[in-house]
């Protein structure tokens, strides 16, 4: 007799493969205050970025053994925390200033697409994949991240009563994988605003990194897939602009084995938090295997840890810059 095994067809969907470049190079991720400062601020940003972009391309050429590396560029516009201007008014200025600096933006993305894209909620999907790293000796007293909205890289300071001088049993926070001394982080993933969940900048940026690494799936289907731009004018409403737009028909694939992000140095705390989130995300195993096999087949194997596939350059902003702290 043949024994039959019945399974739900949606229980373990086979992830669809996505085309992959060697590197996804982000040329900017700016906020309202940057755009309010006018074209001069964009010009200044792209001038700073140009040299680092050239260095990133040289690094890819070295890694692929002198061959021509597949590199795609992208630019992220914050339309999630603040709606400002219109795509029709803003995006031509961005593209024009990038071109003046000798840069080409292949893909343009809306940050709101990391929260909701085409009826799918990528942020919710990633939230369900978070696996907290329990500190040694923990016994489950701390509520899970799905309830608190906070993700840490170790043991928080235990609650005590009274002032420090009256609490001799006080203990400091402790990083789980500390080397000699702890660098403890506790990251807020969302807050409640006007009765709705407002995702934090680090959490949306972690979703963005997973998409750029080709590791974001919903029921096996890729999330944040590029829509081709027809070359016509941009719409006057952000909601009428696709979450991810391919501006260059000859561009390398959007997703890549590795990412490099070029940002002002005020984004450093945000991106530290992004790496913490990536370190505790249980990425789709099928997508991981696809990337591992293809990169190894090309002779450019990727690190096992997702966060190690991301690199950054943080440049120093002028002291008279009109920018402020990131959201």
Tab-separated table of C-alpha atoms in Angstrom:
chain	number	residue	atom	x	y	z
A	1	UNK	CA	0.000	0.000	0.000
A	2	UNK	CA	1.083	3.555	-0.683
A	3	UNK	CA	0.805	5.890	2.245
A	4	UNK	CA	-0.623	9.300	1.293
A	5	UNK	CA	0.346	12.481	3.072
A	6	UNK	CA	-1.981	15.457	2.804
A	7	UNK	CA	-0.724	19.020	3.218
A	8	UNK	CA	-2.274	22.445	2.816
A	9	UNK	CA	-1.091	23.815	-0.533
A	10	UNK	CA	-0.424	27.193	1.117
A	11	UNK	CA	1.381	25.776	4.140
A	12	UNK	CA	4.811	25.874	2.571
A	13	UNK	CA	4.685	27.930	-0.657
A	14	UNK	CA	7.701	27.742	-2.901
A	15	UNK	CA	9.233	31.219	-3.012
A	16	UNK	CA	9.464	32.790	-6.432
A	17	UNK	CA	13.009	33.696	-7.416
A	18	UNK	CA	13.908	37.295	-8.245
A	19	UNK	CA	16.688	38.583	-10.509
A	20	UNK	CA	19.711	39.734	-8.512
A	21	UNK	CA	22.457	42.264	-9.067
A	22	UNK	CA	25.781	42.144	-7.261
A	23	UNK	CA	25.085	45.386	-5.403
A	24	UNK	CA	22.120	47.627	-4.643
A	25	UNK	CA	23.552	51.117	-4.191
A	26	UNK	CA	21.269	53.609	-2.422
A	27	UNK	CA	22.087	57.171	-3.427
A	28	UNK	CA	19.931	58.869	-0.836
A	29	UNK	CA	17.156	58.716	1.725
A	30	UNK	CA	16.219	62.252	2.637
A	31	UNK	CA	13.474	63.898	4.668
A	32	UNK	CA	11.150	66.868	4.437
A	33	UNK	CA	13.702	69.338	5.802
A	34	UNK	CA	16.215	68.288	3.140
A	35	UNK	CA	13.807	69.006	0.299
A	36	UNK	CA	12.569	72.221	1.923
A	37	UNK	CA	16.171	73.473	1.844
A	38	UNK	CA	15.879	73.589	-1.945
A	39	UNK	CA	17.854	72.206	-4.914
A	40	UNK	CA	21.110	73.403	-3.335
A	41	UNK	CA	20.781	70.843	-0.535
A	42	UNK	CA	20.183	68.054	-3.060
A	43	UNK	CA	23.143	69.279	-5.118
A	44	UNK	CA	25.321	69.195	-2.000
A	45	UNK	CA	24.138	65.684	-1.128
A	46	UNK	CA	24.808	64.206	-4.559
A	47	UNK	CA	28.209	65.897	-4.712
A	48	UNK	CA	29.154	64.135	-1.461
A	49	UNK	CA	27.721	60.831	-2.662
A	50	UNK	CA	29.445	60.746	-6.055
A	51	UNK	CA	32.916	59.836	-4.796
A	52	UNK	CA	31.635	57.136	-2.483
A	53	UNK	CA	29.487	55.680	-5.262
A	54	UNK	CA	32.597	55.359	-7.447
A	55	UNK	CA	34.409	53.617	-4.584
A	56	UNK	CA	31.521	51.164	-4.132
A	57	UNK	CA	31.625	50.315	-7.841
A	58	UNK	CA	35.377	49.693	-7.642
A	59	UNK	CA	34.829	47.363	-4.673
A	60	UNK	CA	32.284	45.326	-6.636
A	61	UNK	CA	34.663	45.031	-9.599
A	62	UNK	CA	37.340	43.692	-7.252
A	63	UNK	CA	34.920	41.236	-5.631
A	64	UNK	CA	33.727	39.760	-8.927
A	65	UNK	CA	37.294	39.214	-10.074
A	66	UNK	CA	37.702	42.102	-12.427
A	67	UNK	CA	34.531	41.322	-14.340
A	68	UNK	CA	31.773	43.803	-14.895
A	69	UNK	CA	29.641	43.865	-11.772
A	70	UNK	CA	25.871	44.273	-11.891
A	71	UNK	CA	25.077	47.395	-9.876
A	72	UNK	CA	21.707	49.101	-9.579
A	73	UNK	CA	21.071	52.429	-7.882
A	74	UNK	CA	18.021	53.516	-5.908
A	75	UNK	CA	16.666	56.545	-4.077
A	76	UNK	CA	14.078	56.483	-1.275
A	77	UNK	CA	11.622	59.350	-0.714
A	78	UNK	CA	9.921	59.706	2.666
A	79	UNK	CA	6.203	60.003	1.939
A	80	UNK	CA	5.238	58.018	5.052
A	81	UNK	CA	5.974	60.331	7.965
A	82	UNK	CA	5.222	63.553	6.088
A	83	UNK	CA	3.399	64.183	2.822
A	84	UNK	CA	4.997	67.185	1.150
A	85	UNK	CA	5.000	68.690	-2.327
A	86	UNK	CA	3.952	66.316	-5.134
A	87	UNK	CA	5.797	63.742	-7.241
A	88	UNK	CA	5.300	65.999	-10.267
A	89	UNK	CA	7.086	68.882	-8.526
A	90	UNK	CA	9.703	67.051	-6.484
A	91	UNK	CA	10.987	64.105	-8.507
A	92	UNK	CA	12.178	66.007	-11.611
A	93	UNK	CA	14.325	68.160	-9.305
A	94	UNK	CA	15.823	65.045	-7.649
A	95	UNK	CA	16.619	63.412	-10.987
A	96	UNK	CA	18.015	66.628	-12.423
A	97	UNK	CA	20.395	67.226	-9.495
A	98	UNK	CA	21.546	63.603	-9.570
A	99	UNK	CA	22.281	63.876	-13.296
A	100	UNK	CA	24.263	67.096	-12.769
A	101	UNK	CA	26.461	65.187	-10.302
A	102	UNK	CA	27.039	62.431	-12.851
A	103	UNK	CA	24.726	59.950	-11.134
A	104	UNK	CA	21.873	57.871	-12.534
A	105	UNK	CA	18.963	56.772	-10.326
A	106	UNK	CA	17.701	53.430	-11.633
A	107	UNK	CA	14.913	52.865	-9.114
A	108	UNK	CA	12.852	55.309	-7.088
A	109	UNK	CA	10.886	54.118	-4.055
A	110	UNK	CA	8.293	55.538	-1.669
A	111	UNK	CA	8.907	54.776	2.005
A	112	UNK	CA	5.172	54.226	2.522
A	113	UNK	CA	5.538	51.148	0.290
A	114	UNK	CA	7.484	49.466	3.094
A	115	UNK	CA	4.304	49.718	5.183
A	116	UNK	CA	1.644	48.989	2.547
A	117	UNK	CA	2.211	48.037	-1.092
A	118	UNK	CA	-0.507	46.790	-3.437
A	119	UNK	CA	-2.756	45.555	-0.657
A	120	UNK	CA	0.150	43.784	1.086
A	121	UNK	CA	1.612	44.995	4.384
A	122	UNK	CA	5.356	44.210	4.221
A	123	UNK	CA	5.958	45.686	7.685
A	124	UNK	CA	3.379	43.365	9.262
A	125	UNK	CA	4.913	40.370	7.459
A	126	UNK	CA	8.379	41.200	8.815
A	127	UNK	CA	6.963	41.797	12.310
A	128	UNK	CA	5.610	38.240	12.324
A	129	UNK	CA	9.098	36.960	11.442
A	130	UNK	CA	10.900	38.602	14.359
A	131	UNK	CA	12.553	36.101	16.698
A	132	UNK	CA	13.846	37.753	19.853
A	133	UNK	CA	17.261	36.707	21.127
A	134	UNK	CA	16.582	35.673	24.733
A	135	UNK	CA	19.268	36.843	27.166
A	136	UNK	CA	21.042	34.132	29.213
A	137	UNK	CA	19.033	33.304	32.309
A	138	UNK	CA	15.811	34.881	31.053
A	139	UNK	CA	12.581	33.161	32.061
A	140	UNK	CA	9.961	34.734	29.812
A	141	UNK	CA	8.846	37.546	32.121
A	142	UNK	CA	9.333	40.159	29.405
A	143	UNK	CA	6.324	40.542	27.071
A	144	UNK	CA	7.066	39.581	23.452
A	145	UNK	CA	7.963	42.184	20.853
A	146	UNK	CA	4.595	41.687	19.168
A	147	UNK	CA	2.944	43.185	22.257
A	148	UNK	CA	5.443	45.810	23.369
A	149	UNK	CA	6.706	47.087	20.016
A	150	UNK	CA	10.260	47.160	21.417
A	151	UNK	CA	13.171	44.949	20.336
A	152	UNK	CA	16.406	44.728	22.334
A	153	UNK	CA	19.770	43.051	21.801
A	154	UNK	CA	20.072	41.827	25.374
A	155	UNK	CA	18.786	42.032	28.916
A	156	UNK	CA	17.065	45.240	29.960
A	157	UNK	CA	17.684	46.713	33.412
A	158	UNK	CA	15.427	44.814	35.836
A	159	UNK	CA	12.655	46.907	37.356
A	160	UNK	CA	13.508	48.220	40.841
A	161	UNK	CA	11.694	50.327	43.404
A	162	UNK	CA	12.984	53.537	44.872
A	163	UNK	CA	16.008	55.621	44.008
A	164	UNK	CA	19.293	54.076	42.915
A	165	UNK	CA	20.786	54.634	46.379
A	166	UNK	CA	17.885	52.680	47.857
A	167	UNK	CA	18.183	49.819	45.385
A	168	UNK	CA	21.445	47.983	46.048
A	169	UNK	CA	20.190	45.119	43.858
A	170	UNK	CA	20.212	47.282	40.712
A	171	UNK	CA	21.746	45.643	37.656
A	172	UNK	CA	22.832	47.290	34.394
A	173	UNK	CA	21.486	46.238	30.979
A	174	UNK	CA	23.587	43.611	29.231
A	175	UNK	CA	24.150	42.862	25.568
A	176	UNK	CA	23.586	39.185	24.748
A	177	UNK	CA	26.661	38.817	22.498
A	178	UNK	CA	28.851	41.368	24.264
A	179	UNK	CA	32.609	41.364	23.715
A	180	UNK	CA	34.176	42.421	27.030
A	181	UNK	CA	31.733	45.332	27.422
A	182	UNK	CA	28.081	45.719	26.435
A	183	UNK	CA	26.611	47.970	23.791
A	184	UNK	CA	22.941	47.705	24.705
A	185	UNK	CA	20.186	48.844	22.329
A	186	UNK	CA	16.413	48.919	22.709
A	187	UNK	CA	14.590	49.830	19.487
A	188	UNK	CA	11.014	51.083	19.176
A	189	UNK	CA	9.323	49.428	16.190
A	190	UNK	CA	6.059	51.361	16.250
A	191	UNK	CA	3.908	53.797	18.202
A	192	UNK	CA	0.193	54.500	18.287
A	193	UNK	CA	-0.928	57.758	16.681
A	194	UNK	CA	-4.538	58.807	16.138
A	195	UNK	CA	-5.711	55.256	16.693
A	196	UNK	CA	-3.384	53.692	14.118
A	197	UNK	CA	0.008	52.057	14.220
A	198	UNK	CA	2.861	54.310	13.096
A	199	UNK	CA	5.897	52.246	12.107
A	200	UNK	CA	9.269	53.613	13.170
A	201	UNK	CA	11.941	54.759	10.733
A	202	UNK	CA	14.360	51.919	11.702
A	203	UNK	CA	11.697	49.259	11.196
A	204	UNK	CA	10.652	50.537	7.765
A	205	UNK	CA	14.338	50.823	6.830
A	206	UNK	CA	14.826	47.158	7.826
A	207	UNK	CA	11.930	46.187	5.535
A	208	UNK	CA	13.591	48.269	2.794
A	209	UNK	CA	16.909	46.434	3.265
A	210	UNK	CA	15.202	43.030	3.040
A	211	UNK	CA	13.532	44.079	-0.212
A	212	UNK	CA	16.851	45.284	-1.651
A	213	UNK	CA	18.452	41.965	-0.650
A	214	UNK	CA	15.752	40.010	-2.501
A	215	UNK	CA	14.537	38.349	0.705
A	216	UNK	CA	11.062	39.821	1.127
A	217	UNK	CA	8.179	37.447	0.296
A	218	UNK	CA	4.436	37.288	0.847
A	219	UNK	CA	3.023	33.778	0.364
A	220	UNK	CA	6.019	33.024	-1.795
A	221	UNK	CA	5.596	36.065	-4.032
A	222	UNK	CA	8.201	38.854	-4.162
A	223	UNK	CA	7.213	42.123	-2.493
A	224	UNK	CA	8.037	45.614	-3.792
A	225	UNK	CA	8.571	44.619	-7.404
A	226	UNK	CA	9.553	47.461	-9.783
A	227	UNK	CA	6.999	49.087	-12.058
A	228	UNK	CA	8.394	50.473	-15.333
A	229	UNK	CA	8.209	54.212	-15.867
A	230	UNK	CA	6.754	55.221	-19.219
A	231	UNK	CA	8.836	58.368	-19.359
A	232	UNK	CA	5.841	60.669	-19.051
A	233	UNK	CA	5.162	63.179	-16.308
A	234	UNK	CA	4.926	62.099	-12.679
A	235	UNK	CA	1.487	62.221	-10.978
A	236	UNK	CA	0.424	65.010	-8.634
A	237	UNK	CA	-0.590	62.583	-5.882
A	238	UNK	CA	1.827	60.301	-4.038
A	239	UNK	CA	-0.795	57.558	-3.861
A	240	UNK	CA	-0.881	57.454	-7.663
A	241	UNK	CA	2.848	56.705	-7.818
A	242	UNK	CA	3.843	52.999	-7.641
A	243	UNK	CA	5.733	52.035	-4.441
A	244	UNK	CA	8.798	51.156	-6.539
A	245	UNK	CA	9.465	52.655	-9.952
A	246	UNK	CA	12.089	51.534	-12.500
A	247	UNK	CA	13.352	54.677	-14.186
A	248	UNK	CA	16.089	53.088	-16.296
A	249	UNK	CA	15.116	50.326	-18.736
A	250	UNK	CA	18.729	49.114	-18.974
A	251	UNK	CA	19.254	48.988	-15.196
A	252	UNK	CA	20.602	45.934	-13.389
A	253	UNK	CA	18.046	44.151	-11.162
A	254	UNK	CA	16.690	46.088	-8.191
A	255	UNK	CA	17.506	43.411	-5.583
A	256	UNK	CA	21.086	42.309	-5.025
A	257	UNK	CA	23.397	40.024	-3.072
A	258	UNK	CA	24.597	43.005	-1.035
A	259	UNK	CA	23.522	46.569	-0.348
A	260	UNK	CA	25.462	49.785	0.150
A	261	UNK	CA	23.694	52.849	1.532
A	262	UNK	CA	25.100	56.382	1.290
A	263	UNK	CA	23.700	58.739	3.930
A	264	UNK	CA	24.425	61.822	6.059
A	265	UNK	CA	25.974	60.859	9.412
A	266	UNK	CA	22.823	61.829	11.354
A	267	UNK	CA	21.328	58.533	10.136
A	268	UNK	CA	23.921	56.433	11.990
A	269	UNK	CA	21.691	55.648	15.045
A	270	UNK	CA	18.812	54.673	12.757
A	271	UNK	CA	20.929	52.260	10.741
A	272	UNK	CA	22.437	50.727	13.896
A	273	UNK	CA	18.866	49.919	14.879
A	274	UNK	CA	18.195	48.480	11.405
A	275	UNK	CA	21.028	45.983	11.812
A	276	UNK	CA	19.675	44.916	15.204
A	277	UNK	CA	16.289	44.219	13.602
A	278	UNK	CA	17.838	42.269	10.723
A	279	UNK	CA	19.821	40.143	13.184
A	280	UNK	CA	16.543	39.001	14.782
A	281	UNK	CA	14.473	38.427	11.632
A	282	UNK	CA	13.714	34.856	10.554
A	283	UNK	CA	13.965	35.340	6.802
A	284	UNK	CA	12.140	33.033	4.377
A	285	UNK	CA	14.344	29.912	4.176
A	286	UNK	CA	13.605	29.283	0.499
A	287	UNK	CA	14.581	32.823	-0.468
A	288	UNK	CA	17.783	32.520	1.569
A	289	UNK	CA	18.684	29.278	-0.186
A	290	UNK	CA	18.066	30.761	-3.628
A	291	UNK	CA	20.388	33.689	-2.936
A	292	UNK	CA	23.055	31.474	-1.347
A	293	UNK	CA	23.131	29.034	-4.279
A	294	UNK	CA	23.166	31.685	-6.980
A	295	UNK	CA	25.815	33.846	-5.327
A	296	UNK	CA	28.035	30.811	-4.692
A	297	UNK	CA	27.568	29.770	-8.314
A	298	UNK	CA	28.922	33.159	-9.396
A	299	UNK	CA	31.883	32.889	-7.054
A	300	UNK	CA	30.685	35.712	-4.781
A	301	UNK	CA	29.147	33.898	-1.775
A	302	UNK	CA	27.256	36.071	0.700
A	303	UNK	CA	27.666	36.112	4.506
A	304	UNK	CA	25.245	33.906	6.431
A	305	UNK	CA	24.165	36.809	8.663
A	306	UNK	CA	21.736	39.114	6.830
A	307	UNK	CA	23.013	42.270	8.527
A	308	UNK	CA	26.528	41.513	7.263
A	309	UNK	CA	25.285	41.839	3.687
A	310	UNK	CA	24.588	45.536	4.289
A	311	UNK	CA	27.263	48.233	4.187
A	312	UNK	CA	27.082	51.989	4.724
A	313	UNK	CA	28.901	55.222	4.114
A	314	UNK	CA	27.999	58.106	6.457
A	315	UNK	CA	29.302	61.420	5.238
A	316	UNK	CA	29.740	64.562	7.319
A	317	UNK	CA	27.212	67.300	6.677
A	318	UNK	CA	28.224	70.967	6.575
A	319	UNK	CA	27.775	72.785	9.878
A	320	UNK	CA	25.381	75.263	8.262
A	321	UNK	CA	23.122	72.520	6.908
A	322	UNK	CA	19.453	73.177	7.504
A	323	UNK	CA	18.763	69.519	8.260
A	324	UNK	CA	17.769	68.209	11.673
A	325	UNK	CA	17.608	64.866	13.402
A	326	UNK	CA	16.081	61.987	11.419
A	327	UNK	CA	12.543	60.966	12.328
